[in-house]
Coordinates of C-alpha atoms in Angstrom, one line a residue:
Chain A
X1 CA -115.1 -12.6 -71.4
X2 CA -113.9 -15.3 -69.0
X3 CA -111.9 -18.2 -70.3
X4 CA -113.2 -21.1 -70.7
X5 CA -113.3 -23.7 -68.4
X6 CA -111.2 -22.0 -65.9
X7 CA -109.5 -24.1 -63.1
X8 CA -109.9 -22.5 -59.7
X9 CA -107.8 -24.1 -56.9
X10 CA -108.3 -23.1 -53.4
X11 CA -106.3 -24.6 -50.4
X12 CA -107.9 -23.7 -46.9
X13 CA -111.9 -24.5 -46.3
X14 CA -112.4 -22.0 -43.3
X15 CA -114.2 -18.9 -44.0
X16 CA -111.8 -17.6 -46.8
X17 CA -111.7 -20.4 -48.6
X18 CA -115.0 -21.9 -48.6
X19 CA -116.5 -18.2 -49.5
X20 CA -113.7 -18.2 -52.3
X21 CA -114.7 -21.2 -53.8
X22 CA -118.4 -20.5 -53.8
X23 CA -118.0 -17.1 -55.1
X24 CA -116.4 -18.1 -57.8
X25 CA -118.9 -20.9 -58.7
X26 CA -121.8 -18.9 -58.3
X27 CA -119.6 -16.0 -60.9
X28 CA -118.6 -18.8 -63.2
X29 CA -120.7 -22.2 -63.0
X30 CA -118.9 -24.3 -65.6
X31 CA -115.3 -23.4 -63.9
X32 CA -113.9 -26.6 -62.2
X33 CA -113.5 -25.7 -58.4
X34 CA -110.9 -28.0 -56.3
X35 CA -111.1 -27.0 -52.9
X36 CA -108.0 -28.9 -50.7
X37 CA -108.5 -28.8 -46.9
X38 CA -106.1 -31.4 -44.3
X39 CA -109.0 -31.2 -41.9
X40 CA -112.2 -33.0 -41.7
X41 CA -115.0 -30.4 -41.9
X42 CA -115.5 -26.9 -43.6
X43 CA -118.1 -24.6 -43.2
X44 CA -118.3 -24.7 -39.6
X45 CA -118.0 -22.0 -37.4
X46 CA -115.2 -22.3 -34.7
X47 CA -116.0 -19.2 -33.2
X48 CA -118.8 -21.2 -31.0
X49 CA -116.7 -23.7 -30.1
X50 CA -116.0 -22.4 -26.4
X51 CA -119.9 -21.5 -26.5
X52 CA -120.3 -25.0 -27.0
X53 CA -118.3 -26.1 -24.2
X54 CA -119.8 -23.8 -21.8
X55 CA -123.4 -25.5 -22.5
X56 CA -124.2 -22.2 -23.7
X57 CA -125.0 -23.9 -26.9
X58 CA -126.5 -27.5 -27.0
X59 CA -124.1 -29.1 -29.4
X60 CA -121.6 -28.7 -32.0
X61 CA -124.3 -29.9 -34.6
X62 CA -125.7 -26.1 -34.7
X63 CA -122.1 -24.9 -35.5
X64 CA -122.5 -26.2 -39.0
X65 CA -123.1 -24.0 -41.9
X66 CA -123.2 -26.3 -44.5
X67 CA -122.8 -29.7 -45.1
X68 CA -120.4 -31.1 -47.6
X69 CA -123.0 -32.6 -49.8
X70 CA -124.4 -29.2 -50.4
X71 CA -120.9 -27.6 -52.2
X72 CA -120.9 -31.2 -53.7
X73 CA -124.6 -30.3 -54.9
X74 CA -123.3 -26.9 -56.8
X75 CA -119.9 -28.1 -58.3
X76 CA -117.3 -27.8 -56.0
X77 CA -115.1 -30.8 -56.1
X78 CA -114.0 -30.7 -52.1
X79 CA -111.3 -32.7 -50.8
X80 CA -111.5 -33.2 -47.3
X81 CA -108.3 -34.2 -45.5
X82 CA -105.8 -33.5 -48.2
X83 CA -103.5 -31.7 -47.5
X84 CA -101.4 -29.8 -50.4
X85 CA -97.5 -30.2 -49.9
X86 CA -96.5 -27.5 -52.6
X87 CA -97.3 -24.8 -54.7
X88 CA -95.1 -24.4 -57.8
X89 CA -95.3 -20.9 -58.7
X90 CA -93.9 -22.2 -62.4
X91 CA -95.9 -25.2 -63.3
X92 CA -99.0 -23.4 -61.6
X93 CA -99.7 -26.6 -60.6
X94 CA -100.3 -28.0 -56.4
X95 CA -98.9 -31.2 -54.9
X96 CA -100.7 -33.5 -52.9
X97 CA -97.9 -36.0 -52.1
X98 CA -97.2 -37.5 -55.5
X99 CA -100.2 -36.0 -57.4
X100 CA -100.4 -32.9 -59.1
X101 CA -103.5 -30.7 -60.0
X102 CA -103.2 -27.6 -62.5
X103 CA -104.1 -24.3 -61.9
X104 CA -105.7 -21.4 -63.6
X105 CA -106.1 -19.4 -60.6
X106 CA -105.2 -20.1 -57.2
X107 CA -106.5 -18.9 -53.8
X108 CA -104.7 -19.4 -50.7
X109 CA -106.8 -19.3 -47.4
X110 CA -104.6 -21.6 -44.7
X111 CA -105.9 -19.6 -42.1
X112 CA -103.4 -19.2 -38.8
X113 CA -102.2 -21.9 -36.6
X114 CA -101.4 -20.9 -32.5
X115 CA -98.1 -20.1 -31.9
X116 CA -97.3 -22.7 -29.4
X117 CA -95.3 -21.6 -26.1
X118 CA -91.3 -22.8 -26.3
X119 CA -92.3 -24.2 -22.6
X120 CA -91.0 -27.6 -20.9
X121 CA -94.1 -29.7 -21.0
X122 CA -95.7 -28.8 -23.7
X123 CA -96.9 -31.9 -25.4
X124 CA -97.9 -33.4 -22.1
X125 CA -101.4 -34.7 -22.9
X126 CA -104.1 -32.7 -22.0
X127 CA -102.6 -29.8 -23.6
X128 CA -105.9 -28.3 -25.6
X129 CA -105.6 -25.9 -28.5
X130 CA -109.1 -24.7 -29.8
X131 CA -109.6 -24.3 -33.1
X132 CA -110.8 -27.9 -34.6
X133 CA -114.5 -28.9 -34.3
X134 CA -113.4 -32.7 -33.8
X135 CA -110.5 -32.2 -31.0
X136 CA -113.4 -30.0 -29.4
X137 CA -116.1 -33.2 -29.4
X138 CA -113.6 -34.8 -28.2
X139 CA -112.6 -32.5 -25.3
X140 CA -115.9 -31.7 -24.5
X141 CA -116.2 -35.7 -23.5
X142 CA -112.9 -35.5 -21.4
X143 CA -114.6 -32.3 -19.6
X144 CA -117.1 -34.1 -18.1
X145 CA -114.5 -35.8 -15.8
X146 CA -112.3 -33.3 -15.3
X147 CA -112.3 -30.5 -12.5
X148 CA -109.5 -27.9 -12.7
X149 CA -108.8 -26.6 -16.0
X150 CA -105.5 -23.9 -16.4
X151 CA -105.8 -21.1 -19.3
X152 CA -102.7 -20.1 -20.7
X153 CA -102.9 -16.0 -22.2
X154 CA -106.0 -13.2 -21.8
X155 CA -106.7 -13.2 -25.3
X156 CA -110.3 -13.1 -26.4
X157 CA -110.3 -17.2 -26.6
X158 CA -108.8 -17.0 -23.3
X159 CA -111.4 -14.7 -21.8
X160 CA -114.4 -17.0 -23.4
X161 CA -112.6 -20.2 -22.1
X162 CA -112.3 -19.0 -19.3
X163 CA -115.9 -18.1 -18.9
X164 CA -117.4 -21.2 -20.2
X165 CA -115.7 -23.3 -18.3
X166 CA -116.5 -21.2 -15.3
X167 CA -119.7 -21.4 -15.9
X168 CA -119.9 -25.3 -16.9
X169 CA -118.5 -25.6 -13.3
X170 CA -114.1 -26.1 -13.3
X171 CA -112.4 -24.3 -10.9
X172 CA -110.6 -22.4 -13.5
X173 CA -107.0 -20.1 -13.6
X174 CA -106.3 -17.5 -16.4
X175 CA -102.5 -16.7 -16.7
X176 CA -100.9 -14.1 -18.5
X177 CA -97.8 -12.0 -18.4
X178 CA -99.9 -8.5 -18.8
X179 CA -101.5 -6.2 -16.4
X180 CA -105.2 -6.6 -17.1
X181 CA -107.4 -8.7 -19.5
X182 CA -106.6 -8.3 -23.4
X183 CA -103.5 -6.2 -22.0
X184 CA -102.5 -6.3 -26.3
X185 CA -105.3 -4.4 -27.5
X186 CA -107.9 -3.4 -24.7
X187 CA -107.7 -0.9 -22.4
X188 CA -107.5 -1.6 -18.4
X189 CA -110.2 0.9 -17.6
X190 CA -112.7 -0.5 -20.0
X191 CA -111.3 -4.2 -19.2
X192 CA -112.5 -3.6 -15.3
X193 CA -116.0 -4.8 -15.6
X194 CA -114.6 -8.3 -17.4
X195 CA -112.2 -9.0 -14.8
X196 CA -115.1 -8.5 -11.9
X197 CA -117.8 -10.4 -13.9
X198 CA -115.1 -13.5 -14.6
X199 CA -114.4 -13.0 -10.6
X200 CA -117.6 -13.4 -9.9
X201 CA -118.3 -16.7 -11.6
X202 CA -115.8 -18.1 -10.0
X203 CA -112.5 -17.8 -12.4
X204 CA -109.4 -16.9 -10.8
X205 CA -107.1 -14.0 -12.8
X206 CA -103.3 -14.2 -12.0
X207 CA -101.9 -11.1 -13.8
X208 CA -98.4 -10.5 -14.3
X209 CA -98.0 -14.5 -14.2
X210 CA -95.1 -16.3 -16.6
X211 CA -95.7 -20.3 -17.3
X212 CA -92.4 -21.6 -16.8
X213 CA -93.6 -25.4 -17.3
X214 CA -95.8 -27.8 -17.6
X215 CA -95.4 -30.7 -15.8
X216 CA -97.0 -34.1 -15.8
X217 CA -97.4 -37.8 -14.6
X218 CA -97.6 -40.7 -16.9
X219 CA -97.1 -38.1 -19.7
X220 CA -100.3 -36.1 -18.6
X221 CA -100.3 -32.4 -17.1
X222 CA -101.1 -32.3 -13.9
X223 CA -99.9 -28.7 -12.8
X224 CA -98.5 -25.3 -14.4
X225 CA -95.3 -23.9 -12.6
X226 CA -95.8 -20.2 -13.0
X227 CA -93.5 -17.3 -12.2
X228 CA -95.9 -16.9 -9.3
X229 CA -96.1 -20.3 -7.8
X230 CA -97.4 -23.3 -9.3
X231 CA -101.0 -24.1 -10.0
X232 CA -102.7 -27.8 -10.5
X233 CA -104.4 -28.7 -12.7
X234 CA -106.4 -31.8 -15.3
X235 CA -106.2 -29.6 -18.3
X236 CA -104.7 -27.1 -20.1
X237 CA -106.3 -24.6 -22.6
X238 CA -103.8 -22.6 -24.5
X239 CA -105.5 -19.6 -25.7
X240 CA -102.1 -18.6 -27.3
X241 CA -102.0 -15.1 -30.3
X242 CA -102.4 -16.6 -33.8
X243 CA -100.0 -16.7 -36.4
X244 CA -100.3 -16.7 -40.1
X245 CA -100.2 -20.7 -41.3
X246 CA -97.9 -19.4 -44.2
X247 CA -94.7 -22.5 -44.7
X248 CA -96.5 -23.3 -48.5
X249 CA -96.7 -19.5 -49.7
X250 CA -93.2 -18.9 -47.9
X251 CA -91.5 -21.8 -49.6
X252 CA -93.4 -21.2 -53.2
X253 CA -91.5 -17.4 -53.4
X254 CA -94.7 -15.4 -52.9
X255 CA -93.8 -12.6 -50.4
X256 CA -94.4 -12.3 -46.7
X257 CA -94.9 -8.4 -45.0
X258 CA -93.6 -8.2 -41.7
X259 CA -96.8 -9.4 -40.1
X260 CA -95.7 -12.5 -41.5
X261 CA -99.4 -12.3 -43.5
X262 CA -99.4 -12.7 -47.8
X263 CA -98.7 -9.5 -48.8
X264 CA -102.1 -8.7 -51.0
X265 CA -103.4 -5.6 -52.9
X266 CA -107.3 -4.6 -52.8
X267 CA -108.1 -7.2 -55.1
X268 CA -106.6 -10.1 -52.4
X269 CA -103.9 -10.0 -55.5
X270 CA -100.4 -11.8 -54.3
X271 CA -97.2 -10.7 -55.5
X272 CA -98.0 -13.2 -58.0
X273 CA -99.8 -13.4 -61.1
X274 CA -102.9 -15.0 -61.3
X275 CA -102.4 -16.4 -57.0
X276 CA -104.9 -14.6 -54.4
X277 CA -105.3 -14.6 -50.4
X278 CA -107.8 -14.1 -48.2
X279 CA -108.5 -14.7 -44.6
X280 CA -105.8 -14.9 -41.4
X281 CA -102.7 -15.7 -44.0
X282 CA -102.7 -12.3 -45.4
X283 CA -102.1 -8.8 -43.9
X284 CA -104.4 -6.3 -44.7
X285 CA -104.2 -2.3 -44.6
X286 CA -105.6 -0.4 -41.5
X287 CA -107.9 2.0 -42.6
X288 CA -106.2 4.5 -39.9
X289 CA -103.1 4.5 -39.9
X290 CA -102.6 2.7 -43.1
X291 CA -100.0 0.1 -41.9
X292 CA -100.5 -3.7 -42.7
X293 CA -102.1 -5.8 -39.8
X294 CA -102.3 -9.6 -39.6
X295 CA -105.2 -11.3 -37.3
X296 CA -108.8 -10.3 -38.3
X297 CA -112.0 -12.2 -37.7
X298 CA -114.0 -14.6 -39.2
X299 CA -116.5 -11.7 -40.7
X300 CA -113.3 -10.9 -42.3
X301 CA -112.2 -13.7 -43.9
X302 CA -115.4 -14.2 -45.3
X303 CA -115.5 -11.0 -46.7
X304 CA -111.7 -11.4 -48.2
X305 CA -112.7 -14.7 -49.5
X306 CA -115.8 -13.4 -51.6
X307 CA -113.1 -10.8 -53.1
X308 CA -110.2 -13.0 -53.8
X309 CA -113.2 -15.8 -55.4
X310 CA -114.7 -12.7 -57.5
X311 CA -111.5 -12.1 -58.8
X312 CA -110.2 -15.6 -59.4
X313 CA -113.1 -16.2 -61.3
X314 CA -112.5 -12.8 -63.5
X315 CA -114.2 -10.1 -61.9
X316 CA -113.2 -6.6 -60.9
X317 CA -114.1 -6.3 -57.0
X318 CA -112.5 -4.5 -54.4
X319 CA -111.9 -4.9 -50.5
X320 CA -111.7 -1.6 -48.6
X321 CA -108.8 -1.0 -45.8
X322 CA -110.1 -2.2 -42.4
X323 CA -111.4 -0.4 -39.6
X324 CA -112.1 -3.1 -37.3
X325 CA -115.1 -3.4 -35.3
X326 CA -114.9 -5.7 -33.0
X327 CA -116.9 -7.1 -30.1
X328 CA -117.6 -9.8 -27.4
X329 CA -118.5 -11.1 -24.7
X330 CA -116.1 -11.8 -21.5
X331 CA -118.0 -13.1 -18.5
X332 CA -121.3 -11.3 -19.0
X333 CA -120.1 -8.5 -20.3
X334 CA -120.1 -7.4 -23.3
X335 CA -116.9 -5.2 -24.3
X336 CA -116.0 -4.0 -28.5
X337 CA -114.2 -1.3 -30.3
X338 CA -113.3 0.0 -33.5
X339 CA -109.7 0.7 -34.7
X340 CA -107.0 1.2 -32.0
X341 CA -107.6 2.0 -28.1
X342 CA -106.3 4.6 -25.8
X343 CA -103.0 1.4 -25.5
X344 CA -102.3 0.9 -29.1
X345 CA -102.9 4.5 -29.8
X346 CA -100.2 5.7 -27.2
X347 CA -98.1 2.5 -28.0
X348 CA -97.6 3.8 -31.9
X349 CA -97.5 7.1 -30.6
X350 CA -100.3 8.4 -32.4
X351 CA -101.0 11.8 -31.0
X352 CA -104.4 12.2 -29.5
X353 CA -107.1 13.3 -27.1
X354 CA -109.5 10.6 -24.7
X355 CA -113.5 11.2 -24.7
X356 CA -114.5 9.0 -22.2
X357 CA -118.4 9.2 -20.6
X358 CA -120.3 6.7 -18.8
X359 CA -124.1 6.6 -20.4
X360 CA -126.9 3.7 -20.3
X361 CA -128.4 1.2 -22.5
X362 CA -132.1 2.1 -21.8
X363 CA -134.3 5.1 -19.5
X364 CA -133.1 5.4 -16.3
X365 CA -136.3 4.1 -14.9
X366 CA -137.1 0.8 -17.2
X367 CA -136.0 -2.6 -15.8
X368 CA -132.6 -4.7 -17.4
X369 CA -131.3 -0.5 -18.0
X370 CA -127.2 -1.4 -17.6
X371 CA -123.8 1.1 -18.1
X372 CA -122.1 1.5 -20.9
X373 CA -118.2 3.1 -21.1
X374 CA -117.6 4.5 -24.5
X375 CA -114.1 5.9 -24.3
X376 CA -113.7 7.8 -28.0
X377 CA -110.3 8.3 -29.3
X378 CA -109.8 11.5 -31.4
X379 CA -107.0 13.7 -33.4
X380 CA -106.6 16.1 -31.2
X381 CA -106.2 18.9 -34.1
X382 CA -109.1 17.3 -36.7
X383 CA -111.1 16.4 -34.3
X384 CA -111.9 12.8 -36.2
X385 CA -112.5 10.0 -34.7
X386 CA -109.8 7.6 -34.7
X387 CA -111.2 4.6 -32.6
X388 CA -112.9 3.4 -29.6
X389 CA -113.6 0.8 -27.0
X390 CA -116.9 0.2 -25.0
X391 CA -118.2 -2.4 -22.6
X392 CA -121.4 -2.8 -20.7
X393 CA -124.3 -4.6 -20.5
X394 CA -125.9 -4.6 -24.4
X395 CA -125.8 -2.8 -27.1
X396 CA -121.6 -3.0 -27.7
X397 CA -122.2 -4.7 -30.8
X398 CA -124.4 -2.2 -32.7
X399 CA -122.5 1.0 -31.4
X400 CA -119.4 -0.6 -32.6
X401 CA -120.8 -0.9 -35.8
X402 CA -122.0 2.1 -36.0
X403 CA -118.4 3.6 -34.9
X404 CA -116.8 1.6 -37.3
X405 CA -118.7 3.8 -40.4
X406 CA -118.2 6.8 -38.3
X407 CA -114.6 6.5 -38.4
X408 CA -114.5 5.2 -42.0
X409 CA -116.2 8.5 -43.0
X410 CA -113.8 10.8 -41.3
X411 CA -116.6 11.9 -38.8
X412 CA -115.7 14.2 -36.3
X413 CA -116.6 14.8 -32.5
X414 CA -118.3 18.1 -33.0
X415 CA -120.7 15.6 -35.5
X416 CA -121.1 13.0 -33.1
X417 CA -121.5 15.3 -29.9
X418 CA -125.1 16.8 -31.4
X419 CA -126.0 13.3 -33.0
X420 CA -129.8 12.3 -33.7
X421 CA -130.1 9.4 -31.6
X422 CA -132.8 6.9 -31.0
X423 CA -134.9 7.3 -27.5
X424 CA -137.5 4.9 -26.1
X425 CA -137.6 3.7 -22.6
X426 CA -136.9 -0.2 -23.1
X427 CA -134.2 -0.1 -26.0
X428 CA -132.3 3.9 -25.7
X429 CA -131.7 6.5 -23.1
X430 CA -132.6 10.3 -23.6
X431 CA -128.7 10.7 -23.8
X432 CA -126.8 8.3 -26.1
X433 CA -123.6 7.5 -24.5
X434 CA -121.3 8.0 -27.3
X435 CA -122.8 11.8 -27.8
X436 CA -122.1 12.0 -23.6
X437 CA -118.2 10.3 -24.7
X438 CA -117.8 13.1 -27.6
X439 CA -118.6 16.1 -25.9
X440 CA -116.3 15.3 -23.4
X441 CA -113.7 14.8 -25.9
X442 CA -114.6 18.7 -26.6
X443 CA -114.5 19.8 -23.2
X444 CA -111.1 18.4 -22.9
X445 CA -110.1 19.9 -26.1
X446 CA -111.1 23.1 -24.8
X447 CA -109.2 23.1 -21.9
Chain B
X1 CA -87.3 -14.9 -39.7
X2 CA -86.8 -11.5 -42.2
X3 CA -85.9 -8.5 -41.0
X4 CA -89.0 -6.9 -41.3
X5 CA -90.8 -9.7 -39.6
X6 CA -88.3 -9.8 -36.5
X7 CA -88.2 -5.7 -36.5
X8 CA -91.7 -5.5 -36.3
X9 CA -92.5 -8.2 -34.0
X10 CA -89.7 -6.8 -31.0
X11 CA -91.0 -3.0 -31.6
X12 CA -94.3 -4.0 -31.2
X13 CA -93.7 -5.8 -27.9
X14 CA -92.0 -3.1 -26.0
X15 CA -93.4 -0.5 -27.5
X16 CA -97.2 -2.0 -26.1
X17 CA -95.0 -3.0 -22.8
X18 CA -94.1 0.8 -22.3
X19 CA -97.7 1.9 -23.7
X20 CA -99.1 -0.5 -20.7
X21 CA -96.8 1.2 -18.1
X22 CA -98.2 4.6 -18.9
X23 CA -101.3 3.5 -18.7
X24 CA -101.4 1.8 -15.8
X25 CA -100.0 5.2 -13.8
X26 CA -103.5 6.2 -15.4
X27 CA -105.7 3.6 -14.3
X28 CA -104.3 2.3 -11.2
X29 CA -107.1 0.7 -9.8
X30 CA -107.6 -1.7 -13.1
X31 CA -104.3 -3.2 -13.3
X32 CA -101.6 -5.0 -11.9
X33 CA -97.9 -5.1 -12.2
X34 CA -97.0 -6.9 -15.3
X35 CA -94.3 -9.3 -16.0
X36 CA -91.8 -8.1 -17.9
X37 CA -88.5 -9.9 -19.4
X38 CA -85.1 -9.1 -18.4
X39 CA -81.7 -9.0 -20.7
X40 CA -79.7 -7.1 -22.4
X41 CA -81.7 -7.3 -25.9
X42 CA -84.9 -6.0 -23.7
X43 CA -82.8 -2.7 -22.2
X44 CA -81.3 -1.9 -26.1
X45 CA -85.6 -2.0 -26.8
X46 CA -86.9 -0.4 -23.7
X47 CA -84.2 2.0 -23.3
X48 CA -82.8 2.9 -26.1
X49 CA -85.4 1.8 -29.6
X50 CA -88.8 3.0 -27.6
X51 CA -87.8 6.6 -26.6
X52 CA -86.0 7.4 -29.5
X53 CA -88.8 6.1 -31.9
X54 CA -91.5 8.0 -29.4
X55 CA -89.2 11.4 -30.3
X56 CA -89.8 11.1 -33.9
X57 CA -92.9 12.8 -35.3
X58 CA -95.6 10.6 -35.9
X59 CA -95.9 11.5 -39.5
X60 CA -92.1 10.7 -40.6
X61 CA -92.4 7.6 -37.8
X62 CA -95.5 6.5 -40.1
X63 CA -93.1 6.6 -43.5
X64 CA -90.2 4.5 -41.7
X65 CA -93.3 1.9 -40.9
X66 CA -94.2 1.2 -44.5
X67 CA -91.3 1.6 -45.7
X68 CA -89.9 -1.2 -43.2
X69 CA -92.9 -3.2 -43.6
X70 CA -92.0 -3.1 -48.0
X71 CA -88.0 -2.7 -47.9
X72 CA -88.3 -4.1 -51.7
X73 CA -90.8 -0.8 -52.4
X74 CA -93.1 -2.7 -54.2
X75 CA -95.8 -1.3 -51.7
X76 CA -99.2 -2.9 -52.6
X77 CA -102.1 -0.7 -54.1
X78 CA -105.1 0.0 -51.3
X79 CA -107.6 2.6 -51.2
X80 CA -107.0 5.6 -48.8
X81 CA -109.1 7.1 -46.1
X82 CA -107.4 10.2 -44.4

């Protein structure tokens, strides 16, 4: 039976922590729920920010999940804009300046913060990060003035930035130090059709490109100096890898992996007792390969958070090792995966075979039919699926899906080759690309 | 920064930048030169940490991993799929 009147503390209200903290209300209603979070809002989702600033989406109204009178409504006690200065592992109590607030249980969900570029310049104003629903409103006011915008890495936030603001009509410049887009996780090959849809609304890619500085008059950017010249500009975006915001959990003893993530179990347990994680401050085993990983999405966090709130609040649930389907949309393209690519694989060294096939979305004959690439990655002596990457006109999403169960089940490409698949002339080929990709894969094998 | 941390973070790097080079000698036409750091802590990676960890078999490779990434041993409990 639970104790009585638990105290559940959560610091963090992004995904993680606001699924926490309503998790373990709904589990235990008469538990006292504190919920800290230094910024404004919660339950918002940031992943449509750049959407937003595109005019894709009409405002940042519709980004809103909840209002904050609604987890006032069912008993969590949220503190906006507090921000907690300590955890004391000992007292099981958390600092807010000079107040203190006891703890039963405690989840940790402070997210990930960009890790800001050691570059001259760099707090010149009009240096944007994009993560914050309020620093966005305000940006996407500034926008409407300005007319050559500079975005700093090819990450997935640098590829939507640079889209939208393509497409809301700056003359726009992605710089990064790699070869192709995504360079960290995506294949080149399946990366093409990005960089050519991005061309063609107008971005400009400079590849192989270092920032050297910022520089700025009156204490405002007004051009990058790159490795390969420099390039002016009213704004920069800096679409820069996350890291896990982890200074409290460092400093309270509780142990870092070498992600730099909380180190948790399958129950978003800490190293200790009666403290839980969830979200981009943890690392979480690979499903694969079975090493720790730091970085996930937001489906993720969510996910983490209703495990780490079950269990604060008692229960027994566990979170299964990742196998990372993942998906977007660069230009008007739409590119996902599951697991590791044809990169990562050869990067780790993993030995392996390539199934690559080009297929299509719909029949050959019915209008909107576009390409798909479905490069499959397989063990070359098991034959199992070990990941894959895709891009094409629709359908990404649900094939990545899909892949992401196929993978987690150990499924081979002999199974996949002969698979049942769904055929009707506006929604599925005769020939389902990822069969097309996996006998491939066997014809290379067989070689 | 802990070991671990500043292990994992360098192999990672050059072990994608040498992962990048091979692939673009197999995809030409979708990339372009990348840059690439120069020093002597990049050669002792490039030259020296990458091919030698590429030599060892992937399955003892794998156990130096975890056991790197949990030098205390207190490796977590998590369900297993292979």
């Amino acid at each position: 039976m639970a104790q009585e009147n638990l105290r559940i503390i959560v610091i963090g209200g992004g995904a993680g922590g606001i699924s926490a903290a309503s998790t373990s209300k709904g589990l235990l209603p008469d538990a006292s729920i504190i919920l800290f979070t230094e910024f404004e809002d919660v339950a918002y989702s940031p992943c449509g920010i750049p959407f937003v600033l595109g005019k894709e989406i009409p405002n940042f109204d519709n980004l809103f999940l909840q209002t904050a009178e609604h987890y006032a409504k069912i008993g969590i006690d949220l503190r906006l804009q507090t921000k907690v200065t300590e955890i004391n592992v000992e007292d099981r109590t958390v600092s807010v300046g000079t107040e203190t607030f006891e703890w039963d249980r405690l989840v940790i969900a402070t997210g990930f913060e960009y890790d800001e570029p050691d570059i001259p310049g760099i707090n010149l104003e009009g240096i944007k990060y994009v993560k914050n629903i309020r620093r966005a409103m305000e940006f996407d006011k500034e926008l409407e003035t300005l007319k050559k915008a500079v975005v700093v890495c090819a990450t997935p936030l640098g590829i939507e930035m640079s889209g939208n603001l393509a497409h809301r009509g700056l003359e726009t410049h992605l710089v990064d130090e790699g070869g192709w887009l995504m360079s960290d996780i995506a294949d080149p090959d399946i990366m093409e059709p990005v960089k050519e849809s991005l061309e063609e609304m107008g971005a400009q890619m400079h590849f192989g490109t270092k920032v050297l500085e910022f520089k700025g008059t009156n204490g405002k950017v007004t051009s990058v100096v790159t490795s390969n010249g420099e390039i002016e500009c009213d704004v920069v975006v800096i679409a820069a890898h996350k890291k896990p915001n982890n200074s409290l959990s460092q400093e309270a003893g509780i142990d870092l992996g070498a992600t730099g993530g909380i180190v948790v179990d399958d129950h978003m347990r800490t190293s200790v007792k009666d403290i839980f994680a969830a979200g981009d401050c943890t690392e979480i085993i690979h499903g694969v390969t079975e090493i720790p990983i730091q970085g996930l999405s937001g489906s993720h966090a969510y996910s983490q958070g209703r495990v780490a709130g079950s269990n604060a609040a008692e229960n027994d649930r566990a979170y299964d090792p990742v196998f990372i389907p993942w998906g977007m949309v660069g230009g008007q393209v739409q590119i996902g995966g599951v697991s590791l690519g044809e990169t990562l694989h050869k990067a780790l060294g993993i030995p392996h075979v390539v199934a690559f096939a080009m297929g299509i979305s719909r029949a050959r004959y019915y209008p909107g039919v576009t390409r798909i690439r479905v490069k499959l990655i397989a063990d070359p002596t098991t034959k199992k699926v070990l990941g894959a990457q895709m891009s094409g006109g629709e359908g990404i999403k649900e094939r990545a899906d899909f892949l992401a169960f196929v993978i987690k089940r150990g499924v081979t490409l002999d199974e996949l080759a002969w698979m049942e698949n769904v055929y009707s002339p506006p929604i599925g080929a005769l020939m389902e690309p990822i069969a097309l990709a996996a006998q491939a894969g066997l014809r290379e094998l067989a070689k | 920064m802990a070991f671990g941390h500043w292990l994992r973070k360098n192999a990672e790097k050059h072990l994608q930048e040498a992962a990048a080079d091979d692939l673009m000698s197999r995809y030409p036409e979708s990339c372009e030169e990348p840059y690439r750091e120069k020093g002597l802590d990049h050669f002792f990676w490039r030259n020296i940490f990458v091919p030698v960890y590429l030599m060892i078999p992937w399955s003892i490779r794998k156990k130096i991993i975890l056991a790197s990434s949990y030098p205390g041993g207190n490796r977590p409990h998590w369900k297993k799929y292979n």
